[in-house]
Coordinates of N, CA and C and ligand atoms in Angstrom, one line a residue:
X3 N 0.8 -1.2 0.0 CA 0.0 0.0 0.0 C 0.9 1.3 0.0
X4 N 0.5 2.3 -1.0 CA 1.0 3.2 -1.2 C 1.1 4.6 0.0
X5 N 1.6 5.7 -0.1 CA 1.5 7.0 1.1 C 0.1 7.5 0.4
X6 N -0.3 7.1 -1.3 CA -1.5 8.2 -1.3 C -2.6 7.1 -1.2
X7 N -2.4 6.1 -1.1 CA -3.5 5.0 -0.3 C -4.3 5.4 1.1
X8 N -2.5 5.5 1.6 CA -2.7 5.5 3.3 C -3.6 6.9 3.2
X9 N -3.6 7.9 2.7 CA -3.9 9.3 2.8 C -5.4 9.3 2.0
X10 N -5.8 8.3 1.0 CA -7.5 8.5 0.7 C -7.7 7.5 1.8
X11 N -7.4 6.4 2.3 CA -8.1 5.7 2.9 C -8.6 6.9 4.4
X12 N -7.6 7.4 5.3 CA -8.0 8.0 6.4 C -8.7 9.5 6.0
X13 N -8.6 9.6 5.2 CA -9.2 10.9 4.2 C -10.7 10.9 4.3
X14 N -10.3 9.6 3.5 CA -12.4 9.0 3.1 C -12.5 8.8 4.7
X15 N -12.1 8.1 6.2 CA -12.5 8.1 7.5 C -12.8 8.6 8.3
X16 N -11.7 10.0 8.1 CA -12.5 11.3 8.8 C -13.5 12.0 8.3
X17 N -13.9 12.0 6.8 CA -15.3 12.5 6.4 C -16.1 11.4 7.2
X18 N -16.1 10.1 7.1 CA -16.8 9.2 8.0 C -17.0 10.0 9.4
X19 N -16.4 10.1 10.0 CA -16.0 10.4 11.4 C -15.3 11.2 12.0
X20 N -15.6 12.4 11.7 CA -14.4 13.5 11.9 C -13.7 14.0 12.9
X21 N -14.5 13.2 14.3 CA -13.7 13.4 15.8 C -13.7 11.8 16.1
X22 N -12.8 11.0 15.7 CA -12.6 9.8 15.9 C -12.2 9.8 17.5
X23 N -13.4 9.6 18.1 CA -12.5 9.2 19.7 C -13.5 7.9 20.3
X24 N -12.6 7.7 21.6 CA -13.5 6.7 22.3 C -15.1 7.3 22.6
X25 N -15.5 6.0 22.5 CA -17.2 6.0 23.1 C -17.5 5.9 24.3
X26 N -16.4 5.4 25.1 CA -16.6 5.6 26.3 C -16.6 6.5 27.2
X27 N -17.4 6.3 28.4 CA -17.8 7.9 28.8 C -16.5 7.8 30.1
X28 N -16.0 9.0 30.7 CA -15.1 8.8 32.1 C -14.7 10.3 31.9
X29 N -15.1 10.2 33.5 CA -14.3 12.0 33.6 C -12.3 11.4 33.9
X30 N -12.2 10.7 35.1 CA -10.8 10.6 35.6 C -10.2 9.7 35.0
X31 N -8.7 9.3 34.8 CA -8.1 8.3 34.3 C -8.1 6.9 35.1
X32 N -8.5 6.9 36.3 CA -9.2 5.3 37.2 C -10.5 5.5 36.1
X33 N -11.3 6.1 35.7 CA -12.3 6.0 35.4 C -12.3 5.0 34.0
X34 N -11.1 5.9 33.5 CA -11.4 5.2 31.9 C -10.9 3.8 31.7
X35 N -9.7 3.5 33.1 CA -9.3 2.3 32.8 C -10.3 1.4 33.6
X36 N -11.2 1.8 34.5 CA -12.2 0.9 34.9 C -13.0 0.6 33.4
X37 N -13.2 1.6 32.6 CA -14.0 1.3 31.5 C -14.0 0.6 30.6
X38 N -12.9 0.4 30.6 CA -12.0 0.1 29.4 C -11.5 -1.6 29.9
X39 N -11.4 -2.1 31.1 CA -11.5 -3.3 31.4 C -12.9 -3.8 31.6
X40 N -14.1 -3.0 31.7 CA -15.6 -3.6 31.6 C -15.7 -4.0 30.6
X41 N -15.2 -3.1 29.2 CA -15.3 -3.0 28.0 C -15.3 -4.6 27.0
X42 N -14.1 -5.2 27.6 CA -13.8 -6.9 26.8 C -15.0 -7.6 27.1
X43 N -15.1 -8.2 25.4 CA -16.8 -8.7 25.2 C -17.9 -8.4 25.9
X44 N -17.8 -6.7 25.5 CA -18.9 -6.1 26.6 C -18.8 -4.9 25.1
X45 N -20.1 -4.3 25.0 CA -19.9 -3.1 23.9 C -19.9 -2.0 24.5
X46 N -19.6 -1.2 24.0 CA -18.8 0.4 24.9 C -20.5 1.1 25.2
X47 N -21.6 0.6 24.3 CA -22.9 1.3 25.6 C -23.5 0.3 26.5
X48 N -23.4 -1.0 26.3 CA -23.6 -1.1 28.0 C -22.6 -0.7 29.0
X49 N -21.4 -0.7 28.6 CA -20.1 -0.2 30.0 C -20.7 1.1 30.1
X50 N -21.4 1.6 29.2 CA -21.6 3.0 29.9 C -22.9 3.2 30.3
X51 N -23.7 1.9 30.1 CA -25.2 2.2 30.7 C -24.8 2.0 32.5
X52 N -23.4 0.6 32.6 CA -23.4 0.3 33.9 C -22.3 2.1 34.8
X53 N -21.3 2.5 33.8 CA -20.3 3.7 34.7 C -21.5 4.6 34.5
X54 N -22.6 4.8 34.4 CA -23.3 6.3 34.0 C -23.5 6.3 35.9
X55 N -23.8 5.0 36.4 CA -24.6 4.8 37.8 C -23.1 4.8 38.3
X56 N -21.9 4.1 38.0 CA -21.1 3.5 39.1 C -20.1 4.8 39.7
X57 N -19.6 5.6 38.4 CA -18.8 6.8 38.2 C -19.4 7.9 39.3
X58 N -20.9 7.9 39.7 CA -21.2 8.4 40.5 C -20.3 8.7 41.4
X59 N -20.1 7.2 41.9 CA -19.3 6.5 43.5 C -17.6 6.6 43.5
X60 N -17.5 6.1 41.7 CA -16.1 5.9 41.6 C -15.6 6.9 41.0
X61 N -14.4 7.3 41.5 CA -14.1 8.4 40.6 C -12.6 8.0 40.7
X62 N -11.7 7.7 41.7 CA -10.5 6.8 42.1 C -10.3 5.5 42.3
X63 N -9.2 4.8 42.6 CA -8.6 3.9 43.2 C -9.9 3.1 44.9
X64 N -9.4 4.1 45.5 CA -10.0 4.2 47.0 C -11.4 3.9 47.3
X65 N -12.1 4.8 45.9 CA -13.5 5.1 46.2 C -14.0 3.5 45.8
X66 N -13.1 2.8 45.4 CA -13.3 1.0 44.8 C -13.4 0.1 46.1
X67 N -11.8 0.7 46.8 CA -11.9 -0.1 47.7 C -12.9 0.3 49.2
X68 N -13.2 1.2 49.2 CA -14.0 1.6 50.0 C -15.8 0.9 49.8
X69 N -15.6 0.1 48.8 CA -17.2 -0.8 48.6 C -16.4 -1.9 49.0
X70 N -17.5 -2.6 49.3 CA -17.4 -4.3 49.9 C -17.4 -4.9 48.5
X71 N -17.1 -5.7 48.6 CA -16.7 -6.4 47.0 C -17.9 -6.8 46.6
X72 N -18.9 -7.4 47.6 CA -20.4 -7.4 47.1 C -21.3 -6.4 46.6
X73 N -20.6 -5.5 47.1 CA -21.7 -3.9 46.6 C -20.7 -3.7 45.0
X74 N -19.9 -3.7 45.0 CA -19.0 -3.1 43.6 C -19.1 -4.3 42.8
X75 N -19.2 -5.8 42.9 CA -19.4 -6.4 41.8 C -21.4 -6.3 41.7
X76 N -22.0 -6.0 42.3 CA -23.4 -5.9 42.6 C -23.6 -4.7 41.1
X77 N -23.2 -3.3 41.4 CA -22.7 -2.0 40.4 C -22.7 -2.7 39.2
X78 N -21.7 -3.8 38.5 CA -21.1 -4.2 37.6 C -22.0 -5.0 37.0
X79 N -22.8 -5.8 37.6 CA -23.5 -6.7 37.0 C -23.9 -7.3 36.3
X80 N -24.3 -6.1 35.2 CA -24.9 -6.4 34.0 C -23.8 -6.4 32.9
X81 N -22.4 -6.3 33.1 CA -21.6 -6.4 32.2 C -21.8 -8.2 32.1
X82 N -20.7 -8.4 31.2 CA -20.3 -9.8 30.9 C -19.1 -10.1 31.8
X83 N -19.0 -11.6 32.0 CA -18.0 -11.6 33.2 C -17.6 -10.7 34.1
X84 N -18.9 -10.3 34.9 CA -18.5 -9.0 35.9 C -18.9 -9.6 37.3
X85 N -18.2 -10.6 37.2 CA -17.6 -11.2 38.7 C -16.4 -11.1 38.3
X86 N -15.4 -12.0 37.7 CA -14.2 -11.5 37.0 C -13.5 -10.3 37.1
X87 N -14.4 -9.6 36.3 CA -14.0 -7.7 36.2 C -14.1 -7.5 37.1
X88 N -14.9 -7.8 38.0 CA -15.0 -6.6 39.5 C -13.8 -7.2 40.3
X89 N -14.0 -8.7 40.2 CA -12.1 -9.0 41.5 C -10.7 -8.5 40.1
X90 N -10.8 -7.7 39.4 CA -9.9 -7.6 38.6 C -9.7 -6.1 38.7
X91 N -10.8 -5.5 39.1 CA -10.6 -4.4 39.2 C -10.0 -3.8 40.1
X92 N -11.0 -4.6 41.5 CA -10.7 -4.1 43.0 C -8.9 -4.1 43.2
X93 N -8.5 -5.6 42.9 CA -6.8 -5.7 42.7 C -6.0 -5.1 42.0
X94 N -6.6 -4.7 40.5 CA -5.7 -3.1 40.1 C -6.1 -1.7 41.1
X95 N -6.9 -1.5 41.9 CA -7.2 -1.0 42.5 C -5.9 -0.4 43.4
X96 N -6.4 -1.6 44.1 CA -5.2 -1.9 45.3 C -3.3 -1.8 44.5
X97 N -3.5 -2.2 43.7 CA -1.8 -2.1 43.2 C -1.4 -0.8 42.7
X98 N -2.8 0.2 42.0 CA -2.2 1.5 41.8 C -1.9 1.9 43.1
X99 N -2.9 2.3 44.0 CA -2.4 2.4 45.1 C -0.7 2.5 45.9
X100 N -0.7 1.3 45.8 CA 0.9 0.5 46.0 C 1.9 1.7 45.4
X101 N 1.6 1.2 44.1 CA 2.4 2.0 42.8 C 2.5 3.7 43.1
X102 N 1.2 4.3 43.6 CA 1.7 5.3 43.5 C 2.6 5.7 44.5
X103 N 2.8 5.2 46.1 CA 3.8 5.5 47.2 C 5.0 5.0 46.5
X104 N 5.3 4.1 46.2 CA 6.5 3.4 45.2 C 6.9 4.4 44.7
X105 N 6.4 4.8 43.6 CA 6.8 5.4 42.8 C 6.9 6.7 42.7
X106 N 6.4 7.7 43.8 CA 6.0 9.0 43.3 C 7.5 9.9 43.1
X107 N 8.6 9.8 43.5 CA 9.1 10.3 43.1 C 10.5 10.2 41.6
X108 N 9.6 9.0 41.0 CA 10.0 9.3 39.6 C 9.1 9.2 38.7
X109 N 7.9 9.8 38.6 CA 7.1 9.9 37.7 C 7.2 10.9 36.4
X110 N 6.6 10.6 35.6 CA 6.7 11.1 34.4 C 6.3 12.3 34.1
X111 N 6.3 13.2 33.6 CA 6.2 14.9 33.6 C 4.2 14.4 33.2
X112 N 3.8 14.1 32.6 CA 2.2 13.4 32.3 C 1.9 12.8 33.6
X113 N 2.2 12.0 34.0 CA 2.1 11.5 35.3 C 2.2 11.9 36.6
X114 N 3.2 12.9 36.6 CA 2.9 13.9 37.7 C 1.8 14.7 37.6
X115 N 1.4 15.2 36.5 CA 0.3 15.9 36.6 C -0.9 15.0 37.1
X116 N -0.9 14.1 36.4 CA -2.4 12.9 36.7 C -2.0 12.9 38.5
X117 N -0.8 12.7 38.8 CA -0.6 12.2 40.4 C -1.2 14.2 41.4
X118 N -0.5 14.6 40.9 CA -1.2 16.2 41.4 C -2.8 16.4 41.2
X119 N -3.3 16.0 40.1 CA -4.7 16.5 40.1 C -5.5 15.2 40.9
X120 N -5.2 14.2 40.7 CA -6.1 12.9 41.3 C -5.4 12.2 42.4
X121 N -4.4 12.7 43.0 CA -3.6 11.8 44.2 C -3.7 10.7 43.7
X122 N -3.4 10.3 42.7 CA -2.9 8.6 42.0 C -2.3 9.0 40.6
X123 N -2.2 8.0 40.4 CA -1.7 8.1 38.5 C -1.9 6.8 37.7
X124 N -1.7 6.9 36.8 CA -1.9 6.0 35.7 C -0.5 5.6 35.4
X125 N 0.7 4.8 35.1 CA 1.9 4.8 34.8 C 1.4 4.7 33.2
X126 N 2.9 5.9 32.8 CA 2.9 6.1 31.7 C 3.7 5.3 30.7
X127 N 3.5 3.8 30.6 CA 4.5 3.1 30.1 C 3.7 1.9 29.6
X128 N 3.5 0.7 28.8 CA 2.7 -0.4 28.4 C 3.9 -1.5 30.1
X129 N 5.2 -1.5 29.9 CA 5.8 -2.3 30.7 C 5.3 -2.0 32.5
X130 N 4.9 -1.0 32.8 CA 4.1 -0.4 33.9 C 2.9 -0.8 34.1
X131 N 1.9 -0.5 33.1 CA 0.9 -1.1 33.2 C 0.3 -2.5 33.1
X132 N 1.2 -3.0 32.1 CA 0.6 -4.3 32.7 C 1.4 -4.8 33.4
X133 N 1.9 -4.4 34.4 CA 2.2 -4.8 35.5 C 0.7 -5.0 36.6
X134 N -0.2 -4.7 36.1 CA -1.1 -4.1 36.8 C -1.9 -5.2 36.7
X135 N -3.0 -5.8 37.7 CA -3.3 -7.0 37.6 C -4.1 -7.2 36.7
X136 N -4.1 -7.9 36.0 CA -5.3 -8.3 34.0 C -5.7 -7.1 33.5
X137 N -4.1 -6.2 33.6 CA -4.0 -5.6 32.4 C -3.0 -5.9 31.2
X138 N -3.4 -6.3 30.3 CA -3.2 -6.5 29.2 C -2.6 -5.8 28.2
X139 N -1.8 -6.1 27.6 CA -1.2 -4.8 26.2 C -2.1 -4.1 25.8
X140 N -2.9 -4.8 25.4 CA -4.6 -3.8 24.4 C -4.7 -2.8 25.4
X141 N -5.4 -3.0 26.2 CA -5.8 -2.6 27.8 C -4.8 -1.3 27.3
X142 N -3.2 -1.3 27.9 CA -2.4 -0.7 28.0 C -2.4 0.2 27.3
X143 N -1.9 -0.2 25.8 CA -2.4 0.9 24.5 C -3.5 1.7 24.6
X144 N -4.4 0.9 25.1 CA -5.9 2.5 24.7 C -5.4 3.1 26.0
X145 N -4.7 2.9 27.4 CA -4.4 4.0 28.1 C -3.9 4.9 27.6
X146 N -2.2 4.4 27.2 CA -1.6 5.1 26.3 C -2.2 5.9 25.6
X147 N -3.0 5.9 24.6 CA -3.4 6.5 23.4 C -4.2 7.5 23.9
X148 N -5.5 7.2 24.7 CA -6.6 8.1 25.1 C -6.0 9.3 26.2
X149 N -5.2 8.6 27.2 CA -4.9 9.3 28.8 C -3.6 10.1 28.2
X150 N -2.7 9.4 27.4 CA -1.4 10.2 27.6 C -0.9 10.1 25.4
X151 N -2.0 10.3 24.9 CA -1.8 10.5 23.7 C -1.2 10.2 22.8
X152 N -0.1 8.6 23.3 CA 0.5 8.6 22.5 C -0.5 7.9 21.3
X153 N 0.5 8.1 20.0 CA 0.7 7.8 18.6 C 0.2 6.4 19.0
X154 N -0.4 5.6 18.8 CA -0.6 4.3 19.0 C -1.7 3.3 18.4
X155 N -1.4 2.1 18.2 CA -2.9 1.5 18.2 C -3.3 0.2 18.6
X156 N -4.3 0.2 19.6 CA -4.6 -0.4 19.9 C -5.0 -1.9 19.6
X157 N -5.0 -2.6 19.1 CA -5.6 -3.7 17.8 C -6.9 -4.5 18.7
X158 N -8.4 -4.6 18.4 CA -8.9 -5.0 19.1 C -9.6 -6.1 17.4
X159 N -10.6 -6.6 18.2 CA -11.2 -7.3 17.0 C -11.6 -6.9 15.7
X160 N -11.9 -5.6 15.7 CA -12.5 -5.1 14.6 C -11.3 -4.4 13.8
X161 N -10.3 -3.5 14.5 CA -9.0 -3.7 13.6 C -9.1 -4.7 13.3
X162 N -8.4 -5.7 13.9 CA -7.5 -7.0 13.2 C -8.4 -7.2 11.8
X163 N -9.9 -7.4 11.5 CA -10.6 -7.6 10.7 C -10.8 -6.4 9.4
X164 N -10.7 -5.2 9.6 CA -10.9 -3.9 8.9 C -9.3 -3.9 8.3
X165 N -8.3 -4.1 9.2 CA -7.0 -4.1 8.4 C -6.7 -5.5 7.7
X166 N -7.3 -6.2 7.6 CA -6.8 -7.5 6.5 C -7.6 -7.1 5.9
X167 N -9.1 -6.6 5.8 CA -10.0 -6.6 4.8 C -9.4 -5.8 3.6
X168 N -8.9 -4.3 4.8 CA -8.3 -3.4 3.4 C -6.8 -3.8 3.0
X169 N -6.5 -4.9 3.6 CA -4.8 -5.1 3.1 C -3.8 -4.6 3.7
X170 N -4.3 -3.4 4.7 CA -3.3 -2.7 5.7 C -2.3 -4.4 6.3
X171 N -2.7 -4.9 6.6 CA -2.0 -6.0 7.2 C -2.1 -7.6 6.4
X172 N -1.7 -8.4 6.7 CA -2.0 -9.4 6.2 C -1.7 -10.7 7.2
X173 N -2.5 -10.9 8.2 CA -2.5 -11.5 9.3 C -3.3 -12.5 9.9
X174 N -3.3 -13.2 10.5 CA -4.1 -14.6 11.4 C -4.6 -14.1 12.7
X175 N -3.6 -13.5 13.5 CA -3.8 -13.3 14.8 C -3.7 -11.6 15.0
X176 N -4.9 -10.9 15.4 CA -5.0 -9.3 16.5 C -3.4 -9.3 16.9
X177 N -3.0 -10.0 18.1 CA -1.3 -10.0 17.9 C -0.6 -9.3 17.1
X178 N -1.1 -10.4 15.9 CA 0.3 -10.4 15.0 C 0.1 -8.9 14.0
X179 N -1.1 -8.9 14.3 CA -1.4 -7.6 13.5 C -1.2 -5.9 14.5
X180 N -0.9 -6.3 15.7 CA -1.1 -5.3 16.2 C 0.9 -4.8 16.4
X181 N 1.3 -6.1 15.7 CA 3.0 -5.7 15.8 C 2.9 -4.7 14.1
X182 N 2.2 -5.6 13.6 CA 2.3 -5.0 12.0 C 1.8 -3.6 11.6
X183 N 0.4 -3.5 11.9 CA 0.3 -2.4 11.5 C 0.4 -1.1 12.3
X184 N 1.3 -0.9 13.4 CA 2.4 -0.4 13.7 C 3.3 0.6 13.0
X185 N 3.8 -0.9 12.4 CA 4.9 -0.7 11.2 C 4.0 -0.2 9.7
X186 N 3.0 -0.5 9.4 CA 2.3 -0.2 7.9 C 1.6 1.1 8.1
X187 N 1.4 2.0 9.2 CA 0.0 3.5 8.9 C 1.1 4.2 9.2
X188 N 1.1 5.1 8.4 CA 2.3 6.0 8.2 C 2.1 7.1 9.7
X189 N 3.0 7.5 9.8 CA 3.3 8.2 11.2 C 1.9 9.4 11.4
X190 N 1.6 9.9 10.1 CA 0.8 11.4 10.2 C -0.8 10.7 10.6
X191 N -0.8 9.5 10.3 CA -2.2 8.5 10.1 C -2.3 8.2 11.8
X192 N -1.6 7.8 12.5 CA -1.4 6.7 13.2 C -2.6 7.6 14.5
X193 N -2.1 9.1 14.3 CA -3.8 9.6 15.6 C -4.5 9.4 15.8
X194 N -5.2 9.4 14.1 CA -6.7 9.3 14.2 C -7.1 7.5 13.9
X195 N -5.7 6.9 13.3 CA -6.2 5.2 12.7 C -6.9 4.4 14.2
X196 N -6.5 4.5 15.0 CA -7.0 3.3 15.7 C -8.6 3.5 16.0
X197 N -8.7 5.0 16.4 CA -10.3 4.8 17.0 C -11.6 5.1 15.4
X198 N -10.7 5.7 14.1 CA -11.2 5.4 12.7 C -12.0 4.1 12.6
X199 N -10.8 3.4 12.5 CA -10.4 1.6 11.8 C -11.6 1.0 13.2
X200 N -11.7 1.6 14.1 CA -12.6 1.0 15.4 C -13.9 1.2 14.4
X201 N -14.3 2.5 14.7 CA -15.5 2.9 14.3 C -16.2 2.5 13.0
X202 N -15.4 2.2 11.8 CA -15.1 1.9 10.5 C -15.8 0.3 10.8
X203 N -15.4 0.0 11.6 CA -15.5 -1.8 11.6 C -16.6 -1.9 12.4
X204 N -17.0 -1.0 13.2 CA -18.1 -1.2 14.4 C -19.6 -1.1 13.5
X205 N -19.6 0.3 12.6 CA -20.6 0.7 12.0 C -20.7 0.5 10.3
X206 N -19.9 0.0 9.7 CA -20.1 -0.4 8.4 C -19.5 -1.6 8.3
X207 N -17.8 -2.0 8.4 CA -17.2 -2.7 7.5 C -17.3 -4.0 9.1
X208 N -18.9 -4.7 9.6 CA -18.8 -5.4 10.6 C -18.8 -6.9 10.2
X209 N -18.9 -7.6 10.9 CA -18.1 -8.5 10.7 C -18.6 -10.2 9.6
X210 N -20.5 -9.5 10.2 CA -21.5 -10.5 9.3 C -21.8 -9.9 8.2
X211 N -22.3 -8.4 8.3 CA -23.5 -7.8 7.1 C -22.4 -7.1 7.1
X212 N -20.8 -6.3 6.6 CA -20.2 -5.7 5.9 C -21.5 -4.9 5.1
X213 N -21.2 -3.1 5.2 CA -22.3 -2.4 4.3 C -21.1 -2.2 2.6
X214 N -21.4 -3.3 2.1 CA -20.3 -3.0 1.2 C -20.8 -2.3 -0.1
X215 N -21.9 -2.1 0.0 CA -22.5 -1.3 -1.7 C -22.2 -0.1 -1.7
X216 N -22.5 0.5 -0.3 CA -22.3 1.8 -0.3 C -21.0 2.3 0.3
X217 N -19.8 1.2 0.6 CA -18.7 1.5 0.9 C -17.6 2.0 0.2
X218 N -17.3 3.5 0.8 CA -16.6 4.5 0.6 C -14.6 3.9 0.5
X219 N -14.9 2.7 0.9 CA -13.5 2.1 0.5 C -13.1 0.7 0.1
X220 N -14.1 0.8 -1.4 CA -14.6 -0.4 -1.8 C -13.3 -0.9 -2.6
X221 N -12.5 0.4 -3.1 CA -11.3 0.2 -4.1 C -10.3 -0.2 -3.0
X222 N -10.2 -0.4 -1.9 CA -8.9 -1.0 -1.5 C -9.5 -2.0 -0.5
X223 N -10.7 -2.7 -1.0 CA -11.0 -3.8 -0.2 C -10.8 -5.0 -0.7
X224 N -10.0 -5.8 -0.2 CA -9.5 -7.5 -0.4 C -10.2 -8.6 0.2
X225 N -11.7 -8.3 0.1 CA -12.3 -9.2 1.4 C -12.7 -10.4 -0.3
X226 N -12.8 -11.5 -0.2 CA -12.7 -12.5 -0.8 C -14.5 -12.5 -0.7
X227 N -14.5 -12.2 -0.4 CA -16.8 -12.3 0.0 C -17.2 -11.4 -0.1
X228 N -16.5 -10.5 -1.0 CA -17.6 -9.2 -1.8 C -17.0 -9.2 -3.2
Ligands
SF4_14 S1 -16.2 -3.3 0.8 FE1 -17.2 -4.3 2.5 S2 -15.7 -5.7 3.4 FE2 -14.7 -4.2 2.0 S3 -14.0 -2.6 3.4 FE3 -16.0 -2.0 2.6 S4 -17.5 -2.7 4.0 FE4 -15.6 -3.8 4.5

């Protein structure tokens, strides 16, 4: 794929979508990464039908552990595996915690701020984070990307699928595609590609009914079933 490929394809995306961001709702960065771990096989409006009520209560670390594990997996409920998510939360809970006495005096010029406005932080690093209990690279990345802006992308199901369709990658495994196309969306792309290529795949190019008649990136599509 060409630089003036890469440039109609995100061209044609942001007329799609011209403020590519997450759907998830969170005022604080505890908030977004609570959201963002309800989020796995969960779709970003029930996580927010359940944080519209929870975010009330939670706004940090503390305000988690300050519920009884019955009252905060009780909150969660209606997610999917939210017995799971709630003991996975409460325990990243507890470890930012940890992390922030540990650590406060080498934090990151981003990170000090998040530690000044919220008495916690978020570590600014993927090797940091998932240190964090069932946080995961993906996980990590959309921290990265959303909280502390990096350049990044996240690879979730609907990438892995939207970038083989258009050929951006050529891959088997989310993984293997999330090392690759990395390396393949050229640096000026890489802002707006991950929550694009999200939305792109969520609302047209999905996974059963693909809207492909009326698809605006019909010329760089390799899908073997259109
Ligand atoms: S033509 Fe269909 S399968 Fe190909 S990118 Fe567009 S919506 Fe997806």
């Amino acid at each position: 794929m060409t630089q003036k490929d890469y440039d109609e394809i995100f061209t044609k995306l942001l007329e799609l979508f011209p403020n590519p961001d997450t759907e998830l709702n969170f005022e604080t960065p505890f908030q977004l990464l609570v959201a963002v771990m309800l989020s796995a096989q969960t779709t970003d409006r029930q996580v927010n039908v359940v944080t519209d009520k929870l975010f009330l209560k939670v706004k940090n670390p503390n305000n988690v552990l300050n519920m009884t594990e019955e009252e905060f997996t009780k909150q969660v409920s209606s997610v999917n595996y939210y017995k799971m998510k709630a003991k996975h939360i409460r325990e990243t809970a507890k470890k930012l915690i940890e992390l922030a006495a540990e650590k406060n005096s080498k934090l990151t010029k981003n990170e000090k701020e998040c530690f000044d406005k919220y008495w916690y932080y978020l570590p600014e690093s993927i090797e940091w984070l998932t240190q964090l209990p069932w946080v995961g690279e993906k996980t990590a990345k959309v921290i990265l990307y959303v909280r502390y802006h990096h350049d990044i992308i996240a690879v979730d199901t609907h990438i892995h699928r939207v970038a083989n369709r258009l050929w951006i990658v050529k891959t088997k495994e989310p993984l293997e595609t999330s090392k690759e196309i990395e390396k393949a969306v050229p640096k000026k792309w890489k802002r707006i590609a991950h929550h694009s290529l999200i939305l792109f795949g969520r609302y047209y190019c999905t996974a059963k009914k693909p809207q492909c008649e009326n698809c605006v990136l019909k010329d760089f599509c390799r899908n073997p079933q259109i």
